[in-house]
Coordinates of N, CA, C and O in Angstrom, one line a residue:
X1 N 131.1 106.3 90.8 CA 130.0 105.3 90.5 C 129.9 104.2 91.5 O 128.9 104.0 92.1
X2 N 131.2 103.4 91.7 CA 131.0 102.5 93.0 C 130.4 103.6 94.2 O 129.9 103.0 95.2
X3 N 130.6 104.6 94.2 CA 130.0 105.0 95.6 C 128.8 104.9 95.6 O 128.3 105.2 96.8
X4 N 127.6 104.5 94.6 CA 126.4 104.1 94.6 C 126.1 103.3 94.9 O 125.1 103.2 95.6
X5 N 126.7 102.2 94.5 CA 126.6 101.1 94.6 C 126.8 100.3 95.6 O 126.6 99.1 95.8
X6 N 127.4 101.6 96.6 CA 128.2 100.6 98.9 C 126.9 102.1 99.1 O 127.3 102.9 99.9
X7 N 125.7 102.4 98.6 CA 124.8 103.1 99.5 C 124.2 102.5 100.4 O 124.7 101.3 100.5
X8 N 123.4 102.6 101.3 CA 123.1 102.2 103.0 C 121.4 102.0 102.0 O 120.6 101.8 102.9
X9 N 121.0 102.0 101.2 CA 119.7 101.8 101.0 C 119.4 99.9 101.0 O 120.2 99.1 100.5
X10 N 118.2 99.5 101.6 CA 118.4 98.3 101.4 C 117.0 97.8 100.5 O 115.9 97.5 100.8
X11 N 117.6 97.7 99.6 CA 116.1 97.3 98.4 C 115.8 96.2 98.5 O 116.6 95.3 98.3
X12 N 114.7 96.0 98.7 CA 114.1 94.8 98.3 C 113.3 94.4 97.3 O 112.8 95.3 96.7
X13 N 113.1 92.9 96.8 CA 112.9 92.8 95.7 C 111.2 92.6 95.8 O 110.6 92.2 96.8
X14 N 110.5 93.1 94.6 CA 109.0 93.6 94.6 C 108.5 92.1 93.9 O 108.8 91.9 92.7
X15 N 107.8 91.0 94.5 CA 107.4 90.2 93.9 C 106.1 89.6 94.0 O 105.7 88.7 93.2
X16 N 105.6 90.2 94.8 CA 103.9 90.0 94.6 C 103.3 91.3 93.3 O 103.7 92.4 93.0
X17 N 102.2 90.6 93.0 CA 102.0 91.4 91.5 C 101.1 92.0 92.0 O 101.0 93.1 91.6
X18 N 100.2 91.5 92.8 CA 99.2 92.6 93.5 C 99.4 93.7 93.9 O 98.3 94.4 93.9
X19 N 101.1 94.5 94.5 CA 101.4 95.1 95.2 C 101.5 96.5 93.6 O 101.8 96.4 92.4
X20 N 100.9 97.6 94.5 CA 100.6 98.9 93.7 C 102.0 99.9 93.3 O 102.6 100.1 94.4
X21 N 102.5 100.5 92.3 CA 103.0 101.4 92.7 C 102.7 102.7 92.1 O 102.2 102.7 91.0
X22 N 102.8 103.8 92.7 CA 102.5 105.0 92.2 C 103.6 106.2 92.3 O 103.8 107.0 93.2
X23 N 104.0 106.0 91.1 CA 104.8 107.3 90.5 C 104.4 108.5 90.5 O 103.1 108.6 90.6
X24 N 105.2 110.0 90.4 CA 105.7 111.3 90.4 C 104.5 112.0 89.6 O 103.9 113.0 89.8
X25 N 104.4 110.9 88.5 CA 103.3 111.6 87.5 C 102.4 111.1 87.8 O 101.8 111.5 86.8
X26 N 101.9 110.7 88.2 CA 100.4 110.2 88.7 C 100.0 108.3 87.9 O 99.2 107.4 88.0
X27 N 100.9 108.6 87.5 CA 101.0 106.8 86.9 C 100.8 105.9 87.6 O 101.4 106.1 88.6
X28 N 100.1 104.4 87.6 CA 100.1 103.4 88.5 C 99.9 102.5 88.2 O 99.2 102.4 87.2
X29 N 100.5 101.3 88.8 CA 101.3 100.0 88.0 C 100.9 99.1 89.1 O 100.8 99.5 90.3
X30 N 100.7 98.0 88.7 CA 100.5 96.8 89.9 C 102.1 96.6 89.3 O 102.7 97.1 88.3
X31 N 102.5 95.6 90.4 CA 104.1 95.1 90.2 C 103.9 94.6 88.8 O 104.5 95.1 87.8
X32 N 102.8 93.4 88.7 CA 103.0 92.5 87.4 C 102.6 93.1 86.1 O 103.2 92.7 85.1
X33 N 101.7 94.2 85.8 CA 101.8 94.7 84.9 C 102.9 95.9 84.5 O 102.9 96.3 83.4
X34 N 103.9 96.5 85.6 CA 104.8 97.4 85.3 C 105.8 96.3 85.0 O 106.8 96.7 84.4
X35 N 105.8 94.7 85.3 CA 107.2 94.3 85.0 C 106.6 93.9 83.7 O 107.5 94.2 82.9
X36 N 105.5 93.4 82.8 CA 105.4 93.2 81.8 C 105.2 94.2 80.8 O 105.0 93.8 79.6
X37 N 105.1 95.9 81.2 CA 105.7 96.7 80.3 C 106.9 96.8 79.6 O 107.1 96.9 78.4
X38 N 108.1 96.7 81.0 CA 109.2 97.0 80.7 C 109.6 95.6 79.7 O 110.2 95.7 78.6
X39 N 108.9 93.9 80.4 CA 109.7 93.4 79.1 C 109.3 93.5 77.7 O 109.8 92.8 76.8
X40 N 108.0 94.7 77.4 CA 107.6 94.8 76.4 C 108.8 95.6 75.5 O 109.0 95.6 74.3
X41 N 109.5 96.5 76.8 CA 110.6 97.5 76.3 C 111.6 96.8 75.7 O 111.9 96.9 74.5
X42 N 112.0 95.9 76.5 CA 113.1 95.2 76.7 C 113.2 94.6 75.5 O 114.3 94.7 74.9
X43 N 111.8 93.8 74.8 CA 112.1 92.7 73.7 C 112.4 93.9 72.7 O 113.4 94.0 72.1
X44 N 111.2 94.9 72.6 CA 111.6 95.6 71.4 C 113.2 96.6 70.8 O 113.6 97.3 69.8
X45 N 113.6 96.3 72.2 CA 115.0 97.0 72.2 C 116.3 96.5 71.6 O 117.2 97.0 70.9
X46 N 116.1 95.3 72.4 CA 116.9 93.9 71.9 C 116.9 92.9 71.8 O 117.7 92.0 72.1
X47 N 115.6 92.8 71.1 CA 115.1 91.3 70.5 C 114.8 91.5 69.1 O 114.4 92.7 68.9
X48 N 114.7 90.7 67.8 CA 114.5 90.9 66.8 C 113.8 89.8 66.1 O 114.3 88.8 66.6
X49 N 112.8 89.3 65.3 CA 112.8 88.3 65.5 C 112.9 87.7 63.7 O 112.6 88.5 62.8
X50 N 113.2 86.4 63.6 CA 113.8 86.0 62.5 C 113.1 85.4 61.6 O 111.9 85.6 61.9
X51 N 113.4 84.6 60.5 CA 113.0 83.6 60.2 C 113.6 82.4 60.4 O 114.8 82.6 60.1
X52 N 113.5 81.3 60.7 CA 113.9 79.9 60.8 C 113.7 78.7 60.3 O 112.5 78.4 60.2
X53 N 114.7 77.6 60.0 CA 114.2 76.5 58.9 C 114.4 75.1 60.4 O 115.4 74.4 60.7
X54 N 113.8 75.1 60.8 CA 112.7 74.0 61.1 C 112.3 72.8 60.6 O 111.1 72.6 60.2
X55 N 113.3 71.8 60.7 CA 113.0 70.3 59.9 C 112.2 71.0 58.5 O 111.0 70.8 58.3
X56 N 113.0 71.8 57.5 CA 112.2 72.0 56.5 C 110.7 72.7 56.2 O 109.9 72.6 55.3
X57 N 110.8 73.4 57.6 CA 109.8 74.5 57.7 C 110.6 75.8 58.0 O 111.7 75.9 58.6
X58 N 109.6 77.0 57.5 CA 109.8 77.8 58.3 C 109.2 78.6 59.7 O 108.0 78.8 59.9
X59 N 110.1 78.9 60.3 CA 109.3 79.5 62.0 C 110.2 80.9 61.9 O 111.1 81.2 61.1
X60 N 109.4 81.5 63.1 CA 109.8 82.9 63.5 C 110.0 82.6 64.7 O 109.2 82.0 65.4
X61 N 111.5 83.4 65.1 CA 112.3 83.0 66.3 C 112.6 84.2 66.4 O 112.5 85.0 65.5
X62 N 112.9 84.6 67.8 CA 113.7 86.0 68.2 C 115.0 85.3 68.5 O 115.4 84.2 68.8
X63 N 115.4 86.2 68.4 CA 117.3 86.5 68.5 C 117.8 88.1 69.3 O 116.9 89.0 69.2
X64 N 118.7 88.2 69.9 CA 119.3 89.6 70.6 C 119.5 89.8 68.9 O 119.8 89.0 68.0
X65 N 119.3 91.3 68.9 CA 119.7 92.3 67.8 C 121.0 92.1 67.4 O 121.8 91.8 68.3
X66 N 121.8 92.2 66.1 CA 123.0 91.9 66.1 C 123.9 93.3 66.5 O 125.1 93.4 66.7
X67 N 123.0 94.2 66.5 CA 124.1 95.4 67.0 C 124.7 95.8 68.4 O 125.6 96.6 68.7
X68 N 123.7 94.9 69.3 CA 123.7 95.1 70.7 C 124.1 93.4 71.4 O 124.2 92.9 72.5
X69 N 124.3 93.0 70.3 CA 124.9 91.5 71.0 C 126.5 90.9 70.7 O 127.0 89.8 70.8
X70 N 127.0 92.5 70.1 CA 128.7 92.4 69.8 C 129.1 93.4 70.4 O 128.4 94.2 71.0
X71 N 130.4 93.5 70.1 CA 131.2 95.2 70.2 C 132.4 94.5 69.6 O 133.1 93.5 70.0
X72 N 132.5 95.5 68.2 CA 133.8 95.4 67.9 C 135.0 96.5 67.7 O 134.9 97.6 67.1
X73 N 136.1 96.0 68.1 CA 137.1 97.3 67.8 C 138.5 96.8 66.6 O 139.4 96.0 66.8
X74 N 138.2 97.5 65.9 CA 139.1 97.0 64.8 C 138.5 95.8 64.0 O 137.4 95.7 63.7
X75 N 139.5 94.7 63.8 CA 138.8 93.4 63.4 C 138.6 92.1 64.4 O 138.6 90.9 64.1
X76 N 138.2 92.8 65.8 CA 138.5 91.8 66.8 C 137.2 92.1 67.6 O 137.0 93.3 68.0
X77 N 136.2 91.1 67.8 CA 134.9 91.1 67.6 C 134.1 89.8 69.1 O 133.9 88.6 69.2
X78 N 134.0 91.0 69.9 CA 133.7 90.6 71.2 C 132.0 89.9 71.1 O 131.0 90.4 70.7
X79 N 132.0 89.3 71.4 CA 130.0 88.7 71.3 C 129.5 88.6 73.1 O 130.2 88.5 74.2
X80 N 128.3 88.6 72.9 CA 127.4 88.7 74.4 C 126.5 87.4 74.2 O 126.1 87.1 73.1
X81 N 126.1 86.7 75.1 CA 124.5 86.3 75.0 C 124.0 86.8 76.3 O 122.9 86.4 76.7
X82 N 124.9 87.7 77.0 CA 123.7 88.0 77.8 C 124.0 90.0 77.9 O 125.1 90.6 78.1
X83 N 123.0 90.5 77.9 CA 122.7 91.7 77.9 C 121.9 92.4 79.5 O 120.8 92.0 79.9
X84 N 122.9 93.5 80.2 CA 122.6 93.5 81.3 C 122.3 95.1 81.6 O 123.1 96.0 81.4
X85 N 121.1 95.1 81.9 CA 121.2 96.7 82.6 C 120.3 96.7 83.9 O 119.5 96.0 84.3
X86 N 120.9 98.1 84.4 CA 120.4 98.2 86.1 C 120.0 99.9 85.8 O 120.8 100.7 85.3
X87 N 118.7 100.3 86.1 CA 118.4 101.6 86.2 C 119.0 102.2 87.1 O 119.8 101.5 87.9
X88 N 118.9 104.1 87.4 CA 118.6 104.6 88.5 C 117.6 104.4 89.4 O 116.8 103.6 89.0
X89 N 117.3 104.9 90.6 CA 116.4 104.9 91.2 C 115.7 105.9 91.1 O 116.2 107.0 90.8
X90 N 114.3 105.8 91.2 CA 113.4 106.8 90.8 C 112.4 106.7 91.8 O 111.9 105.6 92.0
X91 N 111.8 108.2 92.6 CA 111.0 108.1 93.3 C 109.7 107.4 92.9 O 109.4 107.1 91.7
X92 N 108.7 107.0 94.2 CA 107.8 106.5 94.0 C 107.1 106.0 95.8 O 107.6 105.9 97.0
X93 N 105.8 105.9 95.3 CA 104.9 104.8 96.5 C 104.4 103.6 96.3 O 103.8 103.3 95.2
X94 N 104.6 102.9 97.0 CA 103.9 101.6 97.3 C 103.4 101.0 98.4 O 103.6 100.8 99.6
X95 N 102.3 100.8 97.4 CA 101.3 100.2 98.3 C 101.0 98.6 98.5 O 100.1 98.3 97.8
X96 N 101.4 97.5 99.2 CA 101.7 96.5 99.6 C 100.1 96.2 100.1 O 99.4 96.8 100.9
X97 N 99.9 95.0 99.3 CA 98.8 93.9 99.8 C 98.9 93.5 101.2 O 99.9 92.9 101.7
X98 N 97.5 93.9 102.1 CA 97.7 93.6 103.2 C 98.0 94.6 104.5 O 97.6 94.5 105.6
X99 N 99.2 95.8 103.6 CA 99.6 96.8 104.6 C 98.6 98.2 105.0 O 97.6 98.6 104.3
X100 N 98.9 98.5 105.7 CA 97.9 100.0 105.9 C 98.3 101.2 105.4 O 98.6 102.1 106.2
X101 N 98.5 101.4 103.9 CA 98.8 103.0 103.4 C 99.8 102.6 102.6 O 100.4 101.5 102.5
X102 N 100.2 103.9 101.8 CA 101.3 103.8 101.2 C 102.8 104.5 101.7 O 102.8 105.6 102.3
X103 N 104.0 103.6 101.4 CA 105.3 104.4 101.7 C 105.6 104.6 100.7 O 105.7 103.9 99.7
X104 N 106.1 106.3 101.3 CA 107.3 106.3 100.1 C 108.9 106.0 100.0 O 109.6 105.5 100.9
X105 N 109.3 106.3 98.6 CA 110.3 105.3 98.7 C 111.3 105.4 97.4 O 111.2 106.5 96.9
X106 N 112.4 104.5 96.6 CA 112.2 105.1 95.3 C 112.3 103.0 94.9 O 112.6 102.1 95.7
X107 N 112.1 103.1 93.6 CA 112.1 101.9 93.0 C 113.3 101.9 91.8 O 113.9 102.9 91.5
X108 N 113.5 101.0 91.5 CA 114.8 100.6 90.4 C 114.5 99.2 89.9 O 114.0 98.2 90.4
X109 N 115.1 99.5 88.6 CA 114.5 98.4 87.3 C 116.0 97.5 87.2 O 117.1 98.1 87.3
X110 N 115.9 96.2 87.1 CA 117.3 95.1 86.5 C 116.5 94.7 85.7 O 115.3 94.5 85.7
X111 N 117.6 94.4 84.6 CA 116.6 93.8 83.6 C 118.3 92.8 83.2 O 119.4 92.9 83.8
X112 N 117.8 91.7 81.9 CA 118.6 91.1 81.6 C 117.6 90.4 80.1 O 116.4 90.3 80.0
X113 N 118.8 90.2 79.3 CA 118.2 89.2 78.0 C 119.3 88.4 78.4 O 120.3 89.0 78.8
X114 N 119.2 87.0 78.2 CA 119.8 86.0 78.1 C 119.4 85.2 76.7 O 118.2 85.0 76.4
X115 N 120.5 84.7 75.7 CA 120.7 84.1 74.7 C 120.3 82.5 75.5 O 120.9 82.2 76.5
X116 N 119.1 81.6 75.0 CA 119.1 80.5 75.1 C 118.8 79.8 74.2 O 118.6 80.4 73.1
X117 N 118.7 78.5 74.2 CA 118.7 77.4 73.7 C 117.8 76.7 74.1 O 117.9 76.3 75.3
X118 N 116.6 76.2 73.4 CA 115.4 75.0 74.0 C 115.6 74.2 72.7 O 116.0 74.5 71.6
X119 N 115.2 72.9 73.5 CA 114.5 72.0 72.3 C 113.4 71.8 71.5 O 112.4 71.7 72.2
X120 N 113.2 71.8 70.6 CA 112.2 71.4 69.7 C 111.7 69.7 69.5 O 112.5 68.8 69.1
X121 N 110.4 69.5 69.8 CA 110.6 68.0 70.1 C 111.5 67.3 70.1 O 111.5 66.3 69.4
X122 N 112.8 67.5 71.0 CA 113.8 66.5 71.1 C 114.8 66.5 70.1 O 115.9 65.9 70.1
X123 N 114.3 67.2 69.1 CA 115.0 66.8 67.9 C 115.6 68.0 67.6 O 116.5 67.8 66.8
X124 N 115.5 69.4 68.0 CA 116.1 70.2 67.1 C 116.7 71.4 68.0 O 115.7 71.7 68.7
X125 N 117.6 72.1 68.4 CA 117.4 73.4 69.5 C 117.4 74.3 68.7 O 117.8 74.2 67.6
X126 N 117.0 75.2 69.1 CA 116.0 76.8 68.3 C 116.5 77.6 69.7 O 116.7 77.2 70.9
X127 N 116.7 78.8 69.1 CA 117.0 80.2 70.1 C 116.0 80.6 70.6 O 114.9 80.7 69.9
X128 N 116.1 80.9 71.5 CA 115.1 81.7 72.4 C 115.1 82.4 73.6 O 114.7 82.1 74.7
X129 N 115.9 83.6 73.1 CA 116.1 84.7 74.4 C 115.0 84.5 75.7 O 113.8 84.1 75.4
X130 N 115.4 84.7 76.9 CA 115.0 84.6 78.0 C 115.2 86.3 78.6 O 116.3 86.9 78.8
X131 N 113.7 87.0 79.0 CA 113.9 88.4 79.6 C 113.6 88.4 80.9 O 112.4 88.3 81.3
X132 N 114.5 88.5 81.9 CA 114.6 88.8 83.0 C 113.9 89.8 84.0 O 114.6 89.3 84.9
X133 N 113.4 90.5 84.5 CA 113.0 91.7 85.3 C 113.3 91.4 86.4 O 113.2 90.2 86.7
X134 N 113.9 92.3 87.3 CA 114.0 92.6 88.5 C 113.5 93.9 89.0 O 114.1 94.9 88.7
X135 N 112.3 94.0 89.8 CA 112.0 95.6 90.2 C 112.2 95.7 92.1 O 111.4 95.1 92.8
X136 N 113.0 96.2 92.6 CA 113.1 96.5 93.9 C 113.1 97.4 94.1 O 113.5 98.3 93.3
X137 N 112.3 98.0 95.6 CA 111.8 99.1 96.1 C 112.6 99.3 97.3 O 112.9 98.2 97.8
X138 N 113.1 100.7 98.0 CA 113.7 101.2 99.3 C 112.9 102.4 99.9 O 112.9 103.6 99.5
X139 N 112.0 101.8 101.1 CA 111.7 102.9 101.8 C 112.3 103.8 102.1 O 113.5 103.7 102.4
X140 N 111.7 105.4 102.2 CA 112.1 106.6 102.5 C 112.7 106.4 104.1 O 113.8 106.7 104.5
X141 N 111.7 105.9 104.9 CA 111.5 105.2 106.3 C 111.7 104.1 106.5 O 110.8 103.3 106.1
X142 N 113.0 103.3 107.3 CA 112.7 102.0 107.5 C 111.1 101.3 108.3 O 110.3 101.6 109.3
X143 N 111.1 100.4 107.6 CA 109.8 99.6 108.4 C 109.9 99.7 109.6 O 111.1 99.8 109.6
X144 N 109.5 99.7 110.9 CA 109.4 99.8 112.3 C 108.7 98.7 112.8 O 107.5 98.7 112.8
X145 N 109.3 97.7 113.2 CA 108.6 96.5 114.0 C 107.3 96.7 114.6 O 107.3 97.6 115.5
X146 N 106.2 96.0 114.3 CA 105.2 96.0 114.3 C 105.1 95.0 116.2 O 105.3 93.9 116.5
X147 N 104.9 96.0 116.8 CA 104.4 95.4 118.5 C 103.3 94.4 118.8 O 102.4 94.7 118.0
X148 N 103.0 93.5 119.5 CA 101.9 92.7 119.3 C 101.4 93.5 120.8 O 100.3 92.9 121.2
X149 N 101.8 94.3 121.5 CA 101.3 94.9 122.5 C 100.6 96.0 122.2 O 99.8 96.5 123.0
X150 N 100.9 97.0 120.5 CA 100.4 98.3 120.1 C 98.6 98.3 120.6 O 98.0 99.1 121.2
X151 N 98.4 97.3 120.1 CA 97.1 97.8 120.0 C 96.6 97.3 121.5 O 95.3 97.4 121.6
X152 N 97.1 96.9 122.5 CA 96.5 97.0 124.3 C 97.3 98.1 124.6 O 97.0 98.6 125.7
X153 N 98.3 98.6 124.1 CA 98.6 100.2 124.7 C 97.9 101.3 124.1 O 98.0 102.4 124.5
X154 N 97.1 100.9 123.0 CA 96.3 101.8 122.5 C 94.7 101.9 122.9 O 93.9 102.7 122.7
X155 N 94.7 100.9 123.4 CA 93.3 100.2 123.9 C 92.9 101.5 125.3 O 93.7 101.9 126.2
X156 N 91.7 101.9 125.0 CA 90.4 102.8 126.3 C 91.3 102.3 127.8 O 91.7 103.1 128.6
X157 N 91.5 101.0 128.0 CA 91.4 100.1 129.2 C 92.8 100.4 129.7 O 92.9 100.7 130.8
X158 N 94.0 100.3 128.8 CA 95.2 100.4 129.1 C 95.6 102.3 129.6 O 96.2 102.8 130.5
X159 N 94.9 102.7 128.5 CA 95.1 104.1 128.9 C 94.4 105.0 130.3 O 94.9 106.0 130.9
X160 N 93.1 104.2 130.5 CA 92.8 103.9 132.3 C 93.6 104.0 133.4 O 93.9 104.8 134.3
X161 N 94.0 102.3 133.0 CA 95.1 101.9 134.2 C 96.3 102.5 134.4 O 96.8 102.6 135.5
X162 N 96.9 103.0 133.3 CA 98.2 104.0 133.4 C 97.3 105.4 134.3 O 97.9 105.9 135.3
X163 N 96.7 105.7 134.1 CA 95.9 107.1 134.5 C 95.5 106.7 136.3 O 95.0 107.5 137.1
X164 N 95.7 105.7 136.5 CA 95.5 105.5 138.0 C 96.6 104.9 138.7 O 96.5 104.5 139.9
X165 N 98.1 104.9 137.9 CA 98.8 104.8 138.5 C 99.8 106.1 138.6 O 100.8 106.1 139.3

C-alpha cells in the first residue's frame, strides 16, 4: 500500500470550477459541480442531522453519525471528530479553462468531515460538521513548456528563411 503512495505521479489540485472533466462513461462534471456531488455523498454518509435545544428552542443540527464517529473494542471506546478518506485513482479528461483540448489523465477524490463548533450569537456553540473536498488530477503526459518562439518557428516566414539557409 505505501508503494502507492511514493508513486512518481504528480497531482495537482483541481480548483477552478470552470475546469471540465470527462469520465470513462461519458459523464461530465465542471470541477464545482463534481465537488458538490460528492459533498452531497459525503453528508449523507456521515452526517445525520438532529434535533437541538437552542436557548429553549428547538433547531436541526447535523452531527457525524454515531456509528462512524467511534470504534469500539471491548469496553474501550475510541471517538473521531474528524473522518478521513482518499480514493483510488480513476481514469479521466480534463479540459482546463483557457487550454487547447483535453488531457488525459486519471483524477482522485480526498474528502474529510470535520466535527466543529460555531457560535450562535455569541451566546451559545452548536455543532456543525465542516465537509472538505479535495479533487486532484495527474496527466497521462507531463505538460511540455510552452515556447514563446513556437509560434515564429511555426510561422510561413521562419520556415522560408531556414529553406535558404
Amino acid at each position: 500500500m505505501n508503494d502507492k503512495l511514493k508513486s512518481n505521479k504528480n497531482y495537482e489540485i483541481l480548483d477552478r470550477d470552470d475546469d471540465v472533466l470527462l469520465f470513462d462513461n461519458n459523464n461530465t462534471f465542471t470541477v464545482s459541480r463534481f465537488k458538490e456531488q460528492i459533498s452531497r455523498d459525503f453528508e449523507r454518509k456521515f452526517l445525520v442531522n438532529v434535533n437541538c435545544d437552542f436557548l429553549g428552542k428547538n433547531h436541526l443540527c447535523q452531527v457525524i453519525k454515531s456509528d462512524v464517529s467511534s470504534i469500539s473494542v471491548d469496553s474501550v471506546r475510541f471517538s473521531s471528530s474528524e473522518i478521513q478518506w482518499k480514493g483510488d485513482a480513476v481514469n479521466c479528461k480534463l479540459l482546463k479553462v483557457g487550454f487547447g483540448g483535453w488531457q488525459e489523465g486519471t483524477v482522485r477524490v480526498q474528502g474529510r468531515v470535520v466535527d466543529g463548533y460555531f457560535e450562535n450569537d455569541g451566546l451559545l456553540k452548536y455543532n456543525k460538521p465542516v465537509i472538505d473536498i479535495c479533487i486532484e488530477f495527474c496527466p497521462d503526459r507531463p505538460n511540455e513548456p510552452i515556447s514563446l518562439l513556437d509560434d515564429i518557428r511555426q510561422s510561413e516566414e521562419y520556415k522560408k528563411l531556414l529553406e535558404n539557409n
